[in-house]
Coordinates of C-alpha atoms and ligand atoms in Angstrom, one line a residue:
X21 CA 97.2 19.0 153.7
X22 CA 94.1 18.6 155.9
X23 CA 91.1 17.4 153.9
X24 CA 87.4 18.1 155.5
X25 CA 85.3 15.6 153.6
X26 CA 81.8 16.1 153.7
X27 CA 79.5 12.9 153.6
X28 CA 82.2 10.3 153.6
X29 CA 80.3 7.8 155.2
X30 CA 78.3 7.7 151.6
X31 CA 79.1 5.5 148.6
X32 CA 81.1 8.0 146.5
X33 CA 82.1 9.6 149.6
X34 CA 83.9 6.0 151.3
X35 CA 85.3 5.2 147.9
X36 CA 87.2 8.4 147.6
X37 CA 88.4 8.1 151.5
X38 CA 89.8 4.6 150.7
X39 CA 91.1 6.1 147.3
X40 CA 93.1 8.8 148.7
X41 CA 94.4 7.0 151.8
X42 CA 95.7 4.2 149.3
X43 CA 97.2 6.5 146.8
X44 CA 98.7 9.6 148.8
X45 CA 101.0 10.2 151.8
X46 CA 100.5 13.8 153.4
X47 CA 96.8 13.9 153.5
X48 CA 95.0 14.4 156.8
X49 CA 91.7 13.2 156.6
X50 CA 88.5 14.3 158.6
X51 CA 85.1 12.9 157.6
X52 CA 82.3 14.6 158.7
X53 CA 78.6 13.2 158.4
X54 CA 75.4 13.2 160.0
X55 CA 75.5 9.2 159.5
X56 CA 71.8 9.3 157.8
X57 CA 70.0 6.1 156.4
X58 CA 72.7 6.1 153.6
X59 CA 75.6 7.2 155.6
X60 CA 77.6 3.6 157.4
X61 CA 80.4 3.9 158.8
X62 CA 80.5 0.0 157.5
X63 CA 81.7 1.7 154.3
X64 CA 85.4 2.4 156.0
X65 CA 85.5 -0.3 158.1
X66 CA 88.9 -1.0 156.0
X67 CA 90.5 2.2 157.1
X68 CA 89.0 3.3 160.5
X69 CA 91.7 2.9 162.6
X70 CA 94.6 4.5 159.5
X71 CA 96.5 7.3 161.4
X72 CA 95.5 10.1 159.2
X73 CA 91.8 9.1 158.9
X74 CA 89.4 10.7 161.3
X75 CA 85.6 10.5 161.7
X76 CA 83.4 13.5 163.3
X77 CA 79.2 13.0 163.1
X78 CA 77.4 16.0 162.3
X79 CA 75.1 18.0 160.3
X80 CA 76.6 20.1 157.9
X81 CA 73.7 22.2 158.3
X82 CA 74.9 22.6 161.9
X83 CA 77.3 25.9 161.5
X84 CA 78.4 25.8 164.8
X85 CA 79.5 21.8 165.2
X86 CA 80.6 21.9 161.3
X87 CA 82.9 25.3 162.0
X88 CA 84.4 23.2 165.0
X89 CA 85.1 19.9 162.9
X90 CA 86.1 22.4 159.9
X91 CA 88.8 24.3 161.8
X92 CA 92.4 23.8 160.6
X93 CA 91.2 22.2 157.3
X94 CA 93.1 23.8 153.9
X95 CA 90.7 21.8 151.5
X96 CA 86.9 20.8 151.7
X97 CA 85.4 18.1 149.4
X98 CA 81.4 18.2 150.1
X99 CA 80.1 15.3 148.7
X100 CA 77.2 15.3 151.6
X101 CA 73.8 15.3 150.2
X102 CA 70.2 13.3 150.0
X103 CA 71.2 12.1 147.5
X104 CA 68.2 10.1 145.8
X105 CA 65.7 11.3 143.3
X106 CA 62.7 9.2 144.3
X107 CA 63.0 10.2 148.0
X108 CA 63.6 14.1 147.1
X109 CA 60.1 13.5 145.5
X110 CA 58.3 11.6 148.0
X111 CA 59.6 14.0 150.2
X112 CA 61.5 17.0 149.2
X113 CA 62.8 19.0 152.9
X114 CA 65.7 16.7 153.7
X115 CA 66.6 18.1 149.9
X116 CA 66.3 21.2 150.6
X117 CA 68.0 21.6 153.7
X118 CA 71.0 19.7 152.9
X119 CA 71.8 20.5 149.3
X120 CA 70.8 24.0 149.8
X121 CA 70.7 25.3 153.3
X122 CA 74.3 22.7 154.4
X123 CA 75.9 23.8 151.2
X124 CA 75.3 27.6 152.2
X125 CA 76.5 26.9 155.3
X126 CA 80.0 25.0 154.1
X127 CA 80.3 28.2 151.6
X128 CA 80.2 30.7 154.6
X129 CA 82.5 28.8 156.5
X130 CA 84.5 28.3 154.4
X131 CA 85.4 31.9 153.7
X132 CA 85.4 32.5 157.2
X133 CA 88.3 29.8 158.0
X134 CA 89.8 30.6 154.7
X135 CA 89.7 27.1 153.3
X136 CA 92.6 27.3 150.1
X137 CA 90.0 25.0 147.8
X138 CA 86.3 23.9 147.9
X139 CA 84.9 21.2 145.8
X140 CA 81.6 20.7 145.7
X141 CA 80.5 17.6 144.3
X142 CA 77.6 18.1 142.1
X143 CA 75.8 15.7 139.4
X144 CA 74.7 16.0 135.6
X145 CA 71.4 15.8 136.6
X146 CA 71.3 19.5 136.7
X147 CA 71.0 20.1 133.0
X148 CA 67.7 18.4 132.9
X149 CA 66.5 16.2 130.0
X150 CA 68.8 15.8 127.1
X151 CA 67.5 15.4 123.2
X152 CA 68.3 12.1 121.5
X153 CA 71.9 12.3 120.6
X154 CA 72.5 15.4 122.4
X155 CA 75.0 16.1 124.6
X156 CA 75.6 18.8 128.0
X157 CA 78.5 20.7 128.0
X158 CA 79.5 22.9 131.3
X159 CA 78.2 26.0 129.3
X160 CA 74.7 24.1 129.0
X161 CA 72.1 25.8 131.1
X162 CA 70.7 24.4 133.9
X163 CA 67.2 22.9 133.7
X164 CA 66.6 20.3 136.5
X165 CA 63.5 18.8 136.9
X166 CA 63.4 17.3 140.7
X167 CA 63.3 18.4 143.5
X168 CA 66.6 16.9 143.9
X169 CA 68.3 17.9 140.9
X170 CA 66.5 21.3 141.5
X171 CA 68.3 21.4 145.4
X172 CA 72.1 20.4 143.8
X173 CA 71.2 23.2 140.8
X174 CA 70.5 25.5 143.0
X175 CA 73.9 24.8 145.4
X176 CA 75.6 24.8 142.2
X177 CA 74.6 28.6 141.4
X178 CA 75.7 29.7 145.1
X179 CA 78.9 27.9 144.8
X180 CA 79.5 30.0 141.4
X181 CA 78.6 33.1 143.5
X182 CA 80.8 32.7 146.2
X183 CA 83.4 32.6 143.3
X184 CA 82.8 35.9 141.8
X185 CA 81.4 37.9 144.4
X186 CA 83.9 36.7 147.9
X187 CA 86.4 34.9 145.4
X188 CA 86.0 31.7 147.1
X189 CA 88.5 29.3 145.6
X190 CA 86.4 26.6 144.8
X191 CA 85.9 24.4 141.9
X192 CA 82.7 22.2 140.8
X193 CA 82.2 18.7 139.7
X194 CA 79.4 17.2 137.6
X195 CA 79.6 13.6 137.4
X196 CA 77.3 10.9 135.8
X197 CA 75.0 8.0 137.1
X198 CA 78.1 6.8 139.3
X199 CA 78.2 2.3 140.0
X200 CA 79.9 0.1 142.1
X201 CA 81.2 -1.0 145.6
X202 CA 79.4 0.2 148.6
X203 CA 76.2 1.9 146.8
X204 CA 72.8 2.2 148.6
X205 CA 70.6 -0.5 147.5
X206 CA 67.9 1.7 146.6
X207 CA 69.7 3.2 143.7
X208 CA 69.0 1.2 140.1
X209 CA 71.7 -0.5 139.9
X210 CA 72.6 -2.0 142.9
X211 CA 68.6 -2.1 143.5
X212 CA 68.5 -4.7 140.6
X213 CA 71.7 -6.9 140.7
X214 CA 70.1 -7.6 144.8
X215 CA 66.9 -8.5 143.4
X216 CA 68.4 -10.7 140.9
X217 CA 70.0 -12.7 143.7
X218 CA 66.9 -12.9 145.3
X219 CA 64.7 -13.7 142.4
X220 CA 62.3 -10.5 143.1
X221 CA 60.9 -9.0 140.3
X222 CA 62.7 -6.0 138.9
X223 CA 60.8 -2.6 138.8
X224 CA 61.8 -1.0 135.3
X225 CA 60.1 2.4 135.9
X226 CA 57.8 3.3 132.9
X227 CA 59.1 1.9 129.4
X228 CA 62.7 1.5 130.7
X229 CA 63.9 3.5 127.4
X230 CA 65.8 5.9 130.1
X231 CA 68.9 6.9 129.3
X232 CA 72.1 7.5 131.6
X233 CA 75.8 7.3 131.3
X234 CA 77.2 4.9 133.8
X235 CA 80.8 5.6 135.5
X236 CA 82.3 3.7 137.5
X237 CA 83.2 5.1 140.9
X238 CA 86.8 4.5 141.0
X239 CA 87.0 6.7 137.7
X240 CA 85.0 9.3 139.5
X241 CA 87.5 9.3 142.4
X242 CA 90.5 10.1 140.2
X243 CA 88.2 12.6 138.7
X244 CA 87.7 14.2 142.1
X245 CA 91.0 14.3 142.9
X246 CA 92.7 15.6 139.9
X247 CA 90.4 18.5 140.1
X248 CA 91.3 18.8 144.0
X249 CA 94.7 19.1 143.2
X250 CA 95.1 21.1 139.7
X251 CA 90.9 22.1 138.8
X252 CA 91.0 25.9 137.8
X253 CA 89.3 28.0 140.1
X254 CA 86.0 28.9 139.2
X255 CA 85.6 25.8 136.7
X256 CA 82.4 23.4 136.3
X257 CA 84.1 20.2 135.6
X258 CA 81.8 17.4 133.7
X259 CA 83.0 13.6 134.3
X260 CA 81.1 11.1 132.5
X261 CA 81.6 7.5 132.0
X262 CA 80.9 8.2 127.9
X263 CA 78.6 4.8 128.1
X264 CA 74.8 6.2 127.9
X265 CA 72.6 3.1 128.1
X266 CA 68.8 2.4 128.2
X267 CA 67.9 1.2 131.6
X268 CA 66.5 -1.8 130.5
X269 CA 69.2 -2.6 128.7
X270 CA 71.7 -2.5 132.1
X271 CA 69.0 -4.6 133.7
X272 CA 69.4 -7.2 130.9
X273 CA 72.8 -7.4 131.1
X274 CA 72.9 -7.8 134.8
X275 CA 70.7 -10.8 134.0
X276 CA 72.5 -12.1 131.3
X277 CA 75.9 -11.8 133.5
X278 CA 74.4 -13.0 136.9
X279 CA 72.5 -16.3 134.9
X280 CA 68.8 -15.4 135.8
X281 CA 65.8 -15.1 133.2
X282 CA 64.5 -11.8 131.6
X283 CA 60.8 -13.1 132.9
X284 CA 62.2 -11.0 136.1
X285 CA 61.6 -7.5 134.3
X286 CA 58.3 -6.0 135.7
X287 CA 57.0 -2.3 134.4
X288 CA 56.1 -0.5 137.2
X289 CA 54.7 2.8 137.3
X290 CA 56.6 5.7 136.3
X291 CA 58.8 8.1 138.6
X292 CA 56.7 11.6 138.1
X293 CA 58.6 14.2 135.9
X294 CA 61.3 11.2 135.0
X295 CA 63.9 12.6 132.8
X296 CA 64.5 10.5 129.5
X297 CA 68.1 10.8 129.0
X298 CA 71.5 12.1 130.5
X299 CA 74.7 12.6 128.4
X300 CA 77.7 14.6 129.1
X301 CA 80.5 16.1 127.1
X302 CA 83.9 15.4 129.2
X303 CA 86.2 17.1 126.5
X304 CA 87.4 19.6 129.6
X305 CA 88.5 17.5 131.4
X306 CA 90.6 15.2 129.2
X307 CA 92.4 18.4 128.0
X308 CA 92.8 20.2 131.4
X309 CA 93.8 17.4 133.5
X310 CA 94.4 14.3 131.2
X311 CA 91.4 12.3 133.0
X312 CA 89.2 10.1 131.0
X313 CA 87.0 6.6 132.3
X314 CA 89.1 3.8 132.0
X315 CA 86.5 1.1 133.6
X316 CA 84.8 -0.5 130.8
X317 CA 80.9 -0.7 131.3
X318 CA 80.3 -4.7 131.5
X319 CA 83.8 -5.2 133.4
X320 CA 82.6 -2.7 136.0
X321 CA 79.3 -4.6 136.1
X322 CA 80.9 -8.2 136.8
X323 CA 83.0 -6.6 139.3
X324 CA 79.9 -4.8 140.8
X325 CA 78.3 -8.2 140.9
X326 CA 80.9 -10.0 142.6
X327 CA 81.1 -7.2 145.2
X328 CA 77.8 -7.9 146.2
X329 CA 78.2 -11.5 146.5
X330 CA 81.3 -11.3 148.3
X331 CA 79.7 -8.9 150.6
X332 CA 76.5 -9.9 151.7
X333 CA 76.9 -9.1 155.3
X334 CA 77.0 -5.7 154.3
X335 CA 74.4 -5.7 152.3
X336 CA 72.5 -7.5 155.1
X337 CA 73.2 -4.5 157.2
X338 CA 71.7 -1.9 155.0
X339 CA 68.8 -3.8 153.8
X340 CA 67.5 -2.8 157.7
X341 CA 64.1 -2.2 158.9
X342 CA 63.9 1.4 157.0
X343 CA 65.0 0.2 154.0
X344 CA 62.3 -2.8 154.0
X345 CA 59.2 -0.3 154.8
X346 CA 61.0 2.2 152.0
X347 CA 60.6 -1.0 149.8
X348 CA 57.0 -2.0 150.8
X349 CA 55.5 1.5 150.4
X350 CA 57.2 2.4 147.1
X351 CA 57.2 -0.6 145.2
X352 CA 54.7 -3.1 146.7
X353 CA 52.2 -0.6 147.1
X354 CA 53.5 1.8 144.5
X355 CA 50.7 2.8 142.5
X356 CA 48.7 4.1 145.4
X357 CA 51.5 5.4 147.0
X358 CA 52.4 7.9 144.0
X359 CA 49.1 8.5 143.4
X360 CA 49.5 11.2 146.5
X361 CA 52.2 13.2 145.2
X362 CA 51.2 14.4 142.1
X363 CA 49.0 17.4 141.7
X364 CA 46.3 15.6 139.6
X365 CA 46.5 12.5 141.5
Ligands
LIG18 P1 74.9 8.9 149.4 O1 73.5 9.1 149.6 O2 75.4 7.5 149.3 O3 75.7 9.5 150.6 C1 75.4 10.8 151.1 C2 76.2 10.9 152.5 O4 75.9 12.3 153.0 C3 75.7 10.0 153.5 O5 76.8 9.4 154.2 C4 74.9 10.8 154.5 O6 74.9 10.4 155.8 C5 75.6 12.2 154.3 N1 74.7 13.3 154.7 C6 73.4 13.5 154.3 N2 72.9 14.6 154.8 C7 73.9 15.1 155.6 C8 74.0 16.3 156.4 N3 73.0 17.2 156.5 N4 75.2 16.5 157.0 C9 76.3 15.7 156.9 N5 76.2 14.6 156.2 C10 75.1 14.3 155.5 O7 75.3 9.8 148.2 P2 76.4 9.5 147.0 O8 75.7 8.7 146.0 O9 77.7 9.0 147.6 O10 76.5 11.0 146.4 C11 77.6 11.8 147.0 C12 77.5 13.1 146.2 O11 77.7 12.9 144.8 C13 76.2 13.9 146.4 O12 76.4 15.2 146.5 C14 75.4 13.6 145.1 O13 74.6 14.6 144.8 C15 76.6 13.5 144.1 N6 76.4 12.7 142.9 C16 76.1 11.3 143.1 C17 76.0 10.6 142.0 C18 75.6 9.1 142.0 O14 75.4 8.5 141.0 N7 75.5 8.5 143.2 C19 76.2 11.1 140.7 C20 76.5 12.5 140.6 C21 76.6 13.2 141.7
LIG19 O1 72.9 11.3 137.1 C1 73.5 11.5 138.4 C2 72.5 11.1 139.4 O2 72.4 9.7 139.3 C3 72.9 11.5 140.8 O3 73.0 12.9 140.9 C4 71.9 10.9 141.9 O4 72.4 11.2 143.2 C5 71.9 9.5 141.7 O5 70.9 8.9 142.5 C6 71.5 9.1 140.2 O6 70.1 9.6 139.9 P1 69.2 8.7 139.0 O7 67.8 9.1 139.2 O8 69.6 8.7 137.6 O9 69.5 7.2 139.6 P2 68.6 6.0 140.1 O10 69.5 4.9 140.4 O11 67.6 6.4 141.1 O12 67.8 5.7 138.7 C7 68.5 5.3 137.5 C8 67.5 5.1 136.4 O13 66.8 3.9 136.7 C9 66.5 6.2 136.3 O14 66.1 6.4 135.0 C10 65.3 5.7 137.1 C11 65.4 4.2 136.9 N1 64.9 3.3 138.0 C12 65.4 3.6 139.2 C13 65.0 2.8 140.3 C14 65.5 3.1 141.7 C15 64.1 2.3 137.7 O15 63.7 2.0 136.5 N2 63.7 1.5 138.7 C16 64.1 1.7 140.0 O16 63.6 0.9 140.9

């Protein structure tokens, strides 16, 4: 079977990779990504030279170089996306054009090279806000409230409509706040565990009283292949880690575990439109496919920790020259700098 893989130089994208290649035989592997700020090929350093691994750089909102990379593939897993919140709200086009515009353009290729199975990777964020105590089903509609979470929404609906209208085999995923090796460090979590190393102060956006449900990424990537291999065409697929927690209470943990005091915590301004809590129902697919999270919260966490201790070339690496200007504007000069993107000012 010859996988096209979509933004594998990414965190969730390089775990899966390195998940696959370690747990099947008869997979041929191409990764195709445009190699953005969060794309390293760093991340697969472990199996760049495997035989049935293969790397091609490119834009999946480039038909014609994508159709070329895509040719002779029977499955497509498109995890490629910008994939961060804050950016799709400092600055929404890169959204836009991939989520939207490089999804469309997977979907039409993908009917033209008759690919067997598409799954597109998308995220609970789509369902918007959830009350306290409530929980999103697949059948929950879809409110997002980012740009972001608009862009994966709307790739979502075209997906679904290349299912009914072409009959495009493909099958969706909507996974939680995924943690672990190889994340971006300008995502929460890995954002604070590096600042706790370093003693910086911690930005807890708003009150911190947030509410996400964690899951680790090697649960995510035996979610993502079990619906690769037996998802029902035409299925949204939820996958949760079924641990919602405040943020501030993951930051005190990370404290707590890493041996550093709370005095760190600093409330900084809050992210505009900032949802207040996200918490799935995975009931589907326990009973379709017998997959539930099996990484408990705080063991994923000390592992996460150690990753980034044992690792600190990488994280050298990423923590580059863009990532230290995105850092000055948005946090050391954050009030001013948000100050310019809402309506009001
Ligand atoms: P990431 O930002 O770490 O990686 C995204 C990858 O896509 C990078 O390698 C980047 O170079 C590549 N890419 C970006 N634009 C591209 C383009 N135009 N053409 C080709 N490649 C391009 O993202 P991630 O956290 O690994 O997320 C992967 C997918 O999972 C995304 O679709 C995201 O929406 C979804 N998701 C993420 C989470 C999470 O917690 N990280 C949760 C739910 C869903
Ligand atoms: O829920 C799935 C989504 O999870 C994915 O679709 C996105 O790709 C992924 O980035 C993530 O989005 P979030 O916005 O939930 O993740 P982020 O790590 O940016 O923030 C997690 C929470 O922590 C959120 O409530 C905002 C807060 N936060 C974040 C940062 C970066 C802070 O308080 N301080 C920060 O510095």
């Amino acid at each position: 079977m010859k996988l096209f893989i979509t933004g594998g130089a990414g965190f969730i994208g390089s775990n899966f990779i390195r998940h696959i290649l370690s747990l099947r035989k008869g997979y041929k592997i191409v990764n195709y990504d445009k190699l953005t700020y969060a794309g390293n090929l760093a991340n697969l350093e472990s199996v760049a030279a495997h035989p049935d691994y293969s790397f091609v750089k490119g834009s999946i909102c480039d038909a014609n170089a994508a159709e070329e990379a895509m040719r002779g593939a029977d499955a497509v897993v498109h995890f490629a996306a910008e994939s961060h919140v804050d950016r799709s709200i400092y600055e929404p086009a890169p959204a836009i054009d991939t989520n939207v515009t490089g999804t469309f353009v997977l979907l039409q290729l993908a009917r033209k090279l008759r690919i067997e199975r598409f799954v597109h990777i998308s995220t609970d964020e789509v369902y918007g806000d959830m009350l306290p105590g409530a929980f999103a089903s697949e059948n929950s509609p879809l409110q997002p409230s980012s740009p972001y979470s608009a862009s994966k929404a709307s790739s979502d609906l075209l997906v679904l409509s290349y299912v009914r209208t072409y009959g495009l085999p493909a099958v969706i995923t909507r996974s939680s706040n995924n943690y672990g090796p190889y994340q971006f460090p300008e995502k929460f979590l890995p954002l604070i565990i590096t600042n706790i190393f370093d003693d910086k102060a911690l930005p807890v956006y708003g009150d911190g009283k947030q509410q996400r449900d964690w899951l680790h990424v090697e649960d995510n990537c035996r979610a993502v292949l079990a619906v690769l291999e037996r998802g029902r065409i035409g299925e949204v697929y939820n996958i949760g880690g079924l641990d919602v927690e405040e943020n501030l209470t993951i930051a005190r943990t990370l404290l707590r575990l890493i041996g550093k005091p709370e005095t760190l915590l600093t409330y900084v301004k809050d992210r505009p439109g900032h949802d207040r809590r996200y918490a799935l129902l995975c009931d589907k697919m326990e009973k379709d496919l017998g997959w539930k999270p099996e990484v408990p919260l705080e063991t994923g966490l000390r592992q996460t920790i150690d990753w980034y201790k044992a690792n600190a070339k990488w994280l050298a690496g990423v923590r580059d020259g863009e990532y230290l200007s995105y850092y000055e504007k948005y946090y050391q000069n954050r009030d001013s700098s948000l100050r310019s993107f809402t309506h009001r000012g």
